mmCIF file of C-alpha atoms in Angstrom:
data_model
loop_
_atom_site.group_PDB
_atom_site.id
_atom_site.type_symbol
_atom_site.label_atom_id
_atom_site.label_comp_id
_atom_site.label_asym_id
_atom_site.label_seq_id
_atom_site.Cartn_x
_atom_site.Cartn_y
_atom_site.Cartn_z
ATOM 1 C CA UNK A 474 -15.227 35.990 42.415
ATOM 2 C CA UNK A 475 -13.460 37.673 45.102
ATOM 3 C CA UNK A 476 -12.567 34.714 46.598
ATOM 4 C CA UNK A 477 -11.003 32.762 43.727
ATOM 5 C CA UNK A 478 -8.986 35.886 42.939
ATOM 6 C CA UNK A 479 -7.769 35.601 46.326
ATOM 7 C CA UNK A 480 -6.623 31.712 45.997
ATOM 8 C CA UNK A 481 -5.219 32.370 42.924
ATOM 9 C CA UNK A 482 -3.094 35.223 44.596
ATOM 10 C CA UNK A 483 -2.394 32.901 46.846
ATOM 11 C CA UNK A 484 -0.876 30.400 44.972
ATOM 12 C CA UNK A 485 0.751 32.363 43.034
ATOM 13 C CA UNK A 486 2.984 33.476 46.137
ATOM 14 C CA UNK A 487 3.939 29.994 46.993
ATOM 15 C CA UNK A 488 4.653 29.327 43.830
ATOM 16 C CA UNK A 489 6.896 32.123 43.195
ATOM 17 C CA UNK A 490 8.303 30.838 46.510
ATOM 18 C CA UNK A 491 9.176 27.637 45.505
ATOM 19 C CA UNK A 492 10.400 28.090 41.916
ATOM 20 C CA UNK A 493 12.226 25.164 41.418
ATOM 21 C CA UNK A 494 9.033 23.059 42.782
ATOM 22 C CA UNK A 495 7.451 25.632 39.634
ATOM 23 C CA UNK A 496 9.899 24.726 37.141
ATOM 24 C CA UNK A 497 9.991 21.654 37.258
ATOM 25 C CA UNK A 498 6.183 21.211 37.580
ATOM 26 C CA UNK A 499 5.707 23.290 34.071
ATOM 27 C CA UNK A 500 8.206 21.104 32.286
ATOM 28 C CA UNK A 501 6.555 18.046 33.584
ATOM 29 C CA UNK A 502 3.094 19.160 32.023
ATOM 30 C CA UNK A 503 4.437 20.469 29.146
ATOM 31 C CA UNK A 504 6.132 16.922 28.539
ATOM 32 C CA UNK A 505 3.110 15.557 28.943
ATOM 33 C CA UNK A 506 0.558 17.218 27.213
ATOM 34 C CA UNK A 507 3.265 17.320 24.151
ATOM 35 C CA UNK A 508 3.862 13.568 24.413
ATOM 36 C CA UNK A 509 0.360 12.890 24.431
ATOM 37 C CA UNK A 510 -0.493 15.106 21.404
ATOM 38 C CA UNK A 511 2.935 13.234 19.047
ATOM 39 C CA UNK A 512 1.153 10.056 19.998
ATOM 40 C CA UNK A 513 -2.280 11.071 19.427
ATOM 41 C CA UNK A 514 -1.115 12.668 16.315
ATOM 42 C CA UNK A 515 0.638 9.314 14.808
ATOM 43 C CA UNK A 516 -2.112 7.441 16.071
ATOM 44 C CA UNK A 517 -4.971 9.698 14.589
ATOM 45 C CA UNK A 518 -2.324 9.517 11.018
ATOM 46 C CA UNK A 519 -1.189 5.823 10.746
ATOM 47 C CA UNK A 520 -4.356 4.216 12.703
ATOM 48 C CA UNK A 521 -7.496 5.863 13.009
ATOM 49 C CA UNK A 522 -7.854 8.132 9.551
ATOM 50 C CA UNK A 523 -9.040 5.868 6.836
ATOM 51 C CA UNK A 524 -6.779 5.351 3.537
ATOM 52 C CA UNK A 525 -6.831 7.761 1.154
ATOM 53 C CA UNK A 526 -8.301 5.618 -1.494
ATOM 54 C CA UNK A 527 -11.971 6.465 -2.806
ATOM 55 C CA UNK A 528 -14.413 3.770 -1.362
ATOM 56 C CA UNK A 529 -11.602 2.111 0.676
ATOM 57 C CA UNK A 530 -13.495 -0.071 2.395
ATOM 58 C CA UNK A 531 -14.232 -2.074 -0.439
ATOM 59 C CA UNK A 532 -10.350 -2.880 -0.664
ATOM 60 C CA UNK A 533 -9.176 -6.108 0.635
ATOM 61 C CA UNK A 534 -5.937 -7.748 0.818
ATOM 62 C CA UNK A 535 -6.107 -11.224 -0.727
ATOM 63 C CA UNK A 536 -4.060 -13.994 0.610
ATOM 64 C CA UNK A 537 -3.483 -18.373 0.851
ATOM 65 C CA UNK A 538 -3.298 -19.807 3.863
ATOM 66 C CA UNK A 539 -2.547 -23.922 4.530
ATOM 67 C CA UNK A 540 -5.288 -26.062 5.735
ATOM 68 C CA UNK A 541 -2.870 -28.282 7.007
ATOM 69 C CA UNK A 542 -0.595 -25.861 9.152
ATOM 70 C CA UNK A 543 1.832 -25.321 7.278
ATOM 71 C CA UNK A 544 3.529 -21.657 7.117
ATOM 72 C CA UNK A 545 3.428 -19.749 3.925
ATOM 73 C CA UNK A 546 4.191 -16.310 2.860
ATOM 74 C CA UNK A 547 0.350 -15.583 2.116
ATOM 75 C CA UNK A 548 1.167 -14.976 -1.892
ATOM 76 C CA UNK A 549 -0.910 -16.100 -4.916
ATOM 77 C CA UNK A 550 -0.401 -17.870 -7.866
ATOM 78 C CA UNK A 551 -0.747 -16.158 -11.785
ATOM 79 C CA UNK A 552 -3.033 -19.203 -11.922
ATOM 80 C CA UNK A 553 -5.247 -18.472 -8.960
ATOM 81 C CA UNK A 554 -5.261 -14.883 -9.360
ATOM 82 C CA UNK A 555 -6.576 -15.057 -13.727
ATOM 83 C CA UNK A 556 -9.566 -17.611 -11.913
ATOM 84 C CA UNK A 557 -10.340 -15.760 -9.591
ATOM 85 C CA UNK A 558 -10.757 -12.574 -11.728
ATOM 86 C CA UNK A 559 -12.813 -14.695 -14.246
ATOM 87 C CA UNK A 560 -14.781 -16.940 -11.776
ATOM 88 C CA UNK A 561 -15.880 -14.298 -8.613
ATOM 89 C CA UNK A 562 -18.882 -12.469 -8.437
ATOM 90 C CA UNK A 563 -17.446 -10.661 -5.187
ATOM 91 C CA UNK A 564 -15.285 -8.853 -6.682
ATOM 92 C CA UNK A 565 -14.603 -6.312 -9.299
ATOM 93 C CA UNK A 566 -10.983 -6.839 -9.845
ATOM 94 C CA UNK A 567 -8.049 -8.317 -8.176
ATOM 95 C CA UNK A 568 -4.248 -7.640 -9.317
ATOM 96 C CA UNK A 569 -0.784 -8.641 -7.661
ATOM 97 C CA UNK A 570 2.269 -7.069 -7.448
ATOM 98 C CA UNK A 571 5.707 -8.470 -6.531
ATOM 99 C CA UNK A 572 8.854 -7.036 -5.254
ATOM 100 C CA UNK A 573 11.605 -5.853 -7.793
ATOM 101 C CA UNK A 574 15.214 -4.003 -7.393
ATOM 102 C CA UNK A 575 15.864 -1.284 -10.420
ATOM 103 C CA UNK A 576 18.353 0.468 -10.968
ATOM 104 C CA UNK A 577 17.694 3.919 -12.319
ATOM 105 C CA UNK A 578 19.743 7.509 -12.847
ATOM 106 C CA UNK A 579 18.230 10.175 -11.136
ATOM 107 C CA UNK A 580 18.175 13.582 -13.131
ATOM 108 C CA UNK A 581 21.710 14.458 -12.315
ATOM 109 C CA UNK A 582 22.781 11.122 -14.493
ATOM 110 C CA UNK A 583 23.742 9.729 -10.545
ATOM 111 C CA UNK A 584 23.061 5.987 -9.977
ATOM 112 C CA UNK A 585 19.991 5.089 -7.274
ATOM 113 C CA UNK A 586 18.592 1.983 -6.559
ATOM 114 C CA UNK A 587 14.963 1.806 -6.275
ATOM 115 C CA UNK A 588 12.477 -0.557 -4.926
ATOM 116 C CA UNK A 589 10.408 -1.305 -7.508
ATOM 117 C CA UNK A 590 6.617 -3.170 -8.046
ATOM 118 C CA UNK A 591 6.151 -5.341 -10.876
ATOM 119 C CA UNK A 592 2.242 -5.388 -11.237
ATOM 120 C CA UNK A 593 -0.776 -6.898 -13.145
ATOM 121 C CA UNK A 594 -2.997 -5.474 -15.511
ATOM 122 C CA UNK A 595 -5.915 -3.072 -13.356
ATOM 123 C CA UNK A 596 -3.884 -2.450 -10.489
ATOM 124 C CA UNK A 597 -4.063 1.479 -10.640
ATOM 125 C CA UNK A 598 -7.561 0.961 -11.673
ATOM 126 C CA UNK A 599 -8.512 -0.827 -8.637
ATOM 127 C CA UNK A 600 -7.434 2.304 -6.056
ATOM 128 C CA UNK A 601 -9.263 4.493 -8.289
ATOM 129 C CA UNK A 602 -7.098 7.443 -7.550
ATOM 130 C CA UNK A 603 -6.313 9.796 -10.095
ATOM 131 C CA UNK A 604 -2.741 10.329 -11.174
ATOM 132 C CA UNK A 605 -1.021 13.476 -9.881
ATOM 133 C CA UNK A 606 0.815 13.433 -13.776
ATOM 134 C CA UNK A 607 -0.083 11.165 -16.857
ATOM 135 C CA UNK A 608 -1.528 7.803 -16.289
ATOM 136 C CA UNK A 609 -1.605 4.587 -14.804
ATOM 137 C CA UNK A 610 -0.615 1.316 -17.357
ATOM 138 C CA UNK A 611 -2.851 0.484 -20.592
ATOM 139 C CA UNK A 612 -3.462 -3.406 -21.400
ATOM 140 C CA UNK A 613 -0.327 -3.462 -24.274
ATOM 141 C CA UNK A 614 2.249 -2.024 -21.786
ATOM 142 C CA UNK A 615 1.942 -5.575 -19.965
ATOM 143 C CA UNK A 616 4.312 -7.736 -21.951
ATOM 144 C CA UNK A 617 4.039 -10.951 -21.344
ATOM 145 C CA UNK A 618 6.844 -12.500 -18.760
ATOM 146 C CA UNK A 619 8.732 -15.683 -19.569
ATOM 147 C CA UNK A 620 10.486 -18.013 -17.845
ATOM 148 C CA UNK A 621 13.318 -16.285 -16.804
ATOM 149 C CA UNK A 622 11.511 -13.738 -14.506
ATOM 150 C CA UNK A 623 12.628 -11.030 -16.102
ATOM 151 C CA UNK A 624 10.493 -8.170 -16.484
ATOM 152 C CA UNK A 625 10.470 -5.996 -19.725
ATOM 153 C CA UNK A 626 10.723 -2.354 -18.782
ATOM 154 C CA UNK A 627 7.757 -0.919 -21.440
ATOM 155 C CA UNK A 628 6.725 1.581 -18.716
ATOM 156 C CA UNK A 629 6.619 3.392 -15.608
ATOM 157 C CA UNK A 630 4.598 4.860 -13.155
ATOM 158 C CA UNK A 631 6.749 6.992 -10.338
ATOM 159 C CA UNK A 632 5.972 7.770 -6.565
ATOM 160 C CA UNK A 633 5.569 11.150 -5.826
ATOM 161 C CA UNK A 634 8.513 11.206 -3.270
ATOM 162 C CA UNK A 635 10.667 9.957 -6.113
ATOM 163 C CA UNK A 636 9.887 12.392 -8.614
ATOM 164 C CA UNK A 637 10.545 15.182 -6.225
ATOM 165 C CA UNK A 638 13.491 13.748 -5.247
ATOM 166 C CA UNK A 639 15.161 12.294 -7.848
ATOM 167 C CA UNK A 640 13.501 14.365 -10.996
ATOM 168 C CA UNK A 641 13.308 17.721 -8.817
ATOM 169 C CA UNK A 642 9.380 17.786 -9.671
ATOM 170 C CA UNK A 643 9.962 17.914 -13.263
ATOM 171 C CA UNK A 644 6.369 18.717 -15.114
ATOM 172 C CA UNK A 645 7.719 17.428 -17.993
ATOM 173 C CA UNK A 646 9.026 13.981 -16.902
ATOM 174 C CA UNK A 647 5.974 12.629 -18.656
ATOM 175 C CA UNK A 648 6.953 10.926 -22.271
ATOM 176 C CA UNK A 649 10.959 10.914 -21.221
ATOM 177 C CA UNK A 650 12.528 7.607 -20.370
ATOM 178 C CA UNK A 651 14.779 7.839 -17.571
ATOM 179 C CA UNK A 652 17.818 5.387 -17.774
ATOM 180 C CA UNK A 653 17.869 2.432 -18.212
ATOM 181 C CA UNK A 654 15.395 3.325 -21.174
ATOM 182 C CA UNK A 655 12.291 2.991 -19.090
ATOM 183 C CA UNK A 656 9.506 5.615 -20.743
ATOM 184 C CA UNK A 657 7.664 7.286 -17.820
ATOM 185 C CA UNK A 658 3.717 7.272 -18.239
ATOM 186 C CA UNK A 659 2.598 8.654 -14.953
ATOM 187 C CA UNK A 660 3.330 9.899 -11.460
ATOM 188 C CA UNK A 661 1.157 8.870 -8.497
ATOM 189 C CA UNK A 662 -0.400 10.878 -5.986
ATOM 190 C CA UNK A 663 1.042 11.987 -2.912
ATOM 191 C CA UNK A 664 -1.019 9.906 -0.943
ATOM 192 C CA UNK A 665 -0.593 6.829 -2.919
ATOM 193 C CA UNK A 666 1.833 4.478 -1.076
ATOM 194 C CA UNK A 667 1.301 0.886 -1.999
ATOM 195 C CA UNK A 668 2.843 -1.397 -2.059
ATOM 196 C CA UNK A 669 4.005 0.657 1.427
ATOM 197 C CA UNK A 670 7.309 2.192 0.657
ATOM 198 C CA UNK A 671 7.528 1.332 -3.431
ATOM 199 C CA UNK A 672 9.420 3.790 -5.344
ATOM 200 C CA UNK A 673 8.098 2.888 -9.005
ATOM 201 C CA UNK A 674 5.668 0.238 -10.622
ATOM 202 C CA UNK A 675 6.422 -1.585 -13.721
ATOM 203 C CA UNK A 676 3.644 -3.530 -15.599
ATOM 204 C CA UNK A 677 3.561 -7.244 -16.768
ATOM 205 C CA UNK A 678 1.872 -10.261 -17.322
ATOM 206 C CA UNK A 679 2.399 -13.800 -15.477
ATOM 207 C CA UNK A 680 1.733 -16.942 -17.838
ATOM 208 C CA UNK A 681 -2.493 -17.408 -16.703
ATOM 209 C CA UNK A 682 -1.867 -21.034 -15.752
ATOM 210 C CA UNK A 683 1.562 -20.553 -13.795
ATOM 211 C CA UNK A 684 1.421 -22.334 -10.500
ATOM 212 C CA UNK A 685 4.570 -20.082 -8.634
ATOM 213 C CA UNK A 686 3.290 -18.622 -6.210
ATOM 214 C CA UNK A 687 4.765 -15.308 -5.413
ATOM 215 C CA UNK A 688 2.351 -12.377 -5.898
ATOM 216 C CA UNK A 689 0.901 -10.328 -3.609
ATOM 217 C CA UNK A 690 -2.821 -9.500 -4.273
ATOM 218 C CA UNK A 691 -4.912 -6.469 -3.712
ATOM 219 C CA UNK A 692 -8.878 -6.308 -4.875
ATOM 220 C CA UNK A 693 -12.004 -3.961 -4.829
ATOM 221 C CA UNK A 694 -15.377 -5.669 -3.894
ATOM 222 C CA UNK A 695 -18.108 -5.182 -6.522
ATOM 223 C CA UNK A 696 -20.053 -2.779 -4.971
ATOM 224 C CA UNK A 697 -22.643 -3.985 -2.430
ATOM 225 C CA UNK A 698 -20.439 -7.217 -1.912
ATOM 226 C CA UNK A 699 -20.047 -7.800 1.942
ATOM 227 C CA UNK A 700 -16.535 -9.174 2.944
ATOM 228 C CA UNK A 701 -18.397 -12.433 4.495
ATOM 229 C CA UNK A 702 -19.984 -12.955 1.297
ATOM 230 C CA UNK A 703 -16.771 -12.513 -0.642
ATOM 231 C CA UNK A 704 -14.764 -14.786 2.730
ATOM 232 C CA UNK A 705 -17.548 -17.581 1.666
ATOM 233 C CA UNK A 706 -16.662 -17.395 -2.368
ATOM 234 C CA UNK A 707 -13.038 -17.813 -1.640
ATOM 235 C CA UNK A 708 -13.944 -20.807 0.366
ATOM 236 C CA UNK A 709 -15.871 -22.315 -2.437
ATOM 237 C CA UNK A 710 -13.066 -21.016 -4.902
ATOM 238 C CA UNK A 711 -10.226 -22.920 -3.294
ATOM 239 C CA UNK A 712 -11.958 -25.994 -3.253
ATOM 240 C CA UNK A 713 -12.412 -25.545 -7.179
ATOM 241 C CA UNK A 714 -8.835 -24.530 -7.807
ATOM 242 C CA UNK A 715 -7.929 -27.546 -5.848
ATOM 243 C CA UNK A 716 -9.220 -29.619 -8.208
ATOM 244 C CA UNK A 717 -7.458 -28.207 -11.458
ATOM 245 C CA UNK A 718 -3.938 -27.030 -10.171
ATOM 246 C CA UNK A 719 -1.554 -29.487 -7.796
ATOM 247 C CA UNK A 720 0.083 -26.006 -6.129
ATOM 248 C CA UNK A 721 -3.117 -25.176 -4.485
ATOM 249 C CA UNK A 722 -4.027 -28.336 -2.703
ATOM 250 C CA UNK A 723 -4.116 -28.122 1.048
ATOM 251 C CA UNK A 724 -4.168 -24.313 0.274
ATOM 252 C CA UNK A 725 -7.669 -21.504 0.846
ATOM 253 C CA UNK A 726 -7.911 -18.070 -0.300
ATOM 254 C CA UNK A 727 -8.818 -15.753 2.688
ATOM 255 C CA UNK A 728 -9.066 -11.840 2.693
ATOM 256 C CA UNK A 729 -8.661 -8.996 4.595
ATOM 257 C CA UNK A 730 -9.874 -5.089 4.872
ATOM 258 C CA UNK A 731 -6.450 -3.535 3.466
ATOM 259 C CA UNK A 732 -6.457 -1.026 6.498
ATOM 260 C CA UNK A 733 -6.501 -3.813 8.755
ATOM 261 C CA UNK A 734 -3.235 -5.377 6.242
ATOM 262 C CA UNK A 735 -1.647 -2.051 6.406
ATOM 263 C CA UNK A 736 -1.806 -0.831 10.121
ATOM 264 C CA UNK A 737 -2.523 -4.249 11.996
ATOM 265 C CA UNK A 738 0.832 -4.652 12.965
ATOM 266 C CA UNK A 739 1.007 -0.583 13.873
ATOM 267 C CA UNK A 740 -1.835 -0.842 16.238
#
């Protein structure tokens, strides 16, 4: 004892000697050890802690790929996603969701442009996490879409960052429409961010044999299903659709863990 209190009496006369040697060598650990606690920090947030979803590990992001090499945005078809929802045995549902610009008025009557979700029956059902206000969409408030693209504003579902920030946390936003005449049904939870970054999420419903491909699908394995099991249906799946619909020859459904989707490019 009496020995390290000398050493550390020691050193703390050189040091007091030298204090811009001192200085400088505080600052440098301080930078470093606060440096390496932000990155651990974002890394621990955006990488290593699991989504917020109940069960996430049965989500999966589902995607088309071309067997001949050809590049393609990944999306699905309102064709291949209705047979895949009626023909697997992996899965418990599947839904997609495409991006769409609205404009809205916040609660000061001021213009904002959102980015917007247009999504599928079951796709709040599918994260199975509970609203923070109202509801998620009911079967009727998916109109069916026609040919122009065009969706029909029946409903709304709101982010949490929007309704804090554009409806000041309003309790009673539930059952209003906010202009342009859209009726608000429900307001996610905080922790609910998907499509990454969407500010609302308006329901319809593709024509079931329309070949355009443009959605972007998200499913929930049946319980029990392993994602090999579910990578093998797919496989057997394409072939099938192959068969009945011209848009997916040369094309195979694959899937991935949606935390992998989400942070792969992160990490």
């Amino acid at each position: 004892m009496d020995s390290f209190i000398r050493d550390l009496s020691f050193a703390t006369r050189i040091l007091a000697k030298k204090r811009s040697f001192t200085l400088i060598s505080v600052l440098t650990l301080s930078l470093g050890i606060g440096g390496t606690t932000a990155v651990f920090s974002v890394l621990n947030a955006v990488v290593l802690s699991p989504l917020p979803y109940p069960e996430a590990h049965e989500l999966v992001n589902v995607r088309t790929a071309m067997t001949d090499g050809r590049l393609t945005g990944g999306q699905l078809s309102p064709f291949a996603l209705n047979r895949l929802n009626e023909h697997s045995s992996t899965f418990e549902w599947t839904a997609g969701a495409f991006r769409f610009e609205v404009a809205i008025q916040d609660m000061e009557s001021r213009p904002l442009k959102t980015t917007a979700y247009v999504v599928t029956e079951g796709f709040f059902d599918i994260f199975q996490m509970p609203m923070a206000l109202g509801r998620g969409f009911v079967p009727e408030e998916h109109p069916q879409m026609d040919s122009s693209m065009e969706p029909e504003l029946t409903a709304v579902v709101l982010s949490h960052s929007l309704w804090q920030n554009a409806f000041l946390a309003d309790p009673s936003i539930i059952g209003r429409s906010i202009p342009p005449g859209i009726p608000v049904v429900g307001v996610a939870a905080p922790e609910f961010d998907f499509p990454v970054g969407a500010d609302l999420w308006i329901p319809f419903r593709p024509p079931p044999n329309q070949e355009a491909i443009y959605l972007d699908a998200v499913g929930r394995l049946a319980p029990g299903a392993a994602l090999a099991q579910a990578r093998s249906e797919l496989e057997a799946l394409s072939a099938r659709f192959a068969e009945e619909a011209s848009s997916f020859q040369a094309r195979v459904m694959t899937l991935t863990d949606l935390q992998e989707t989400i942070v792969g490019d992160t990490r």
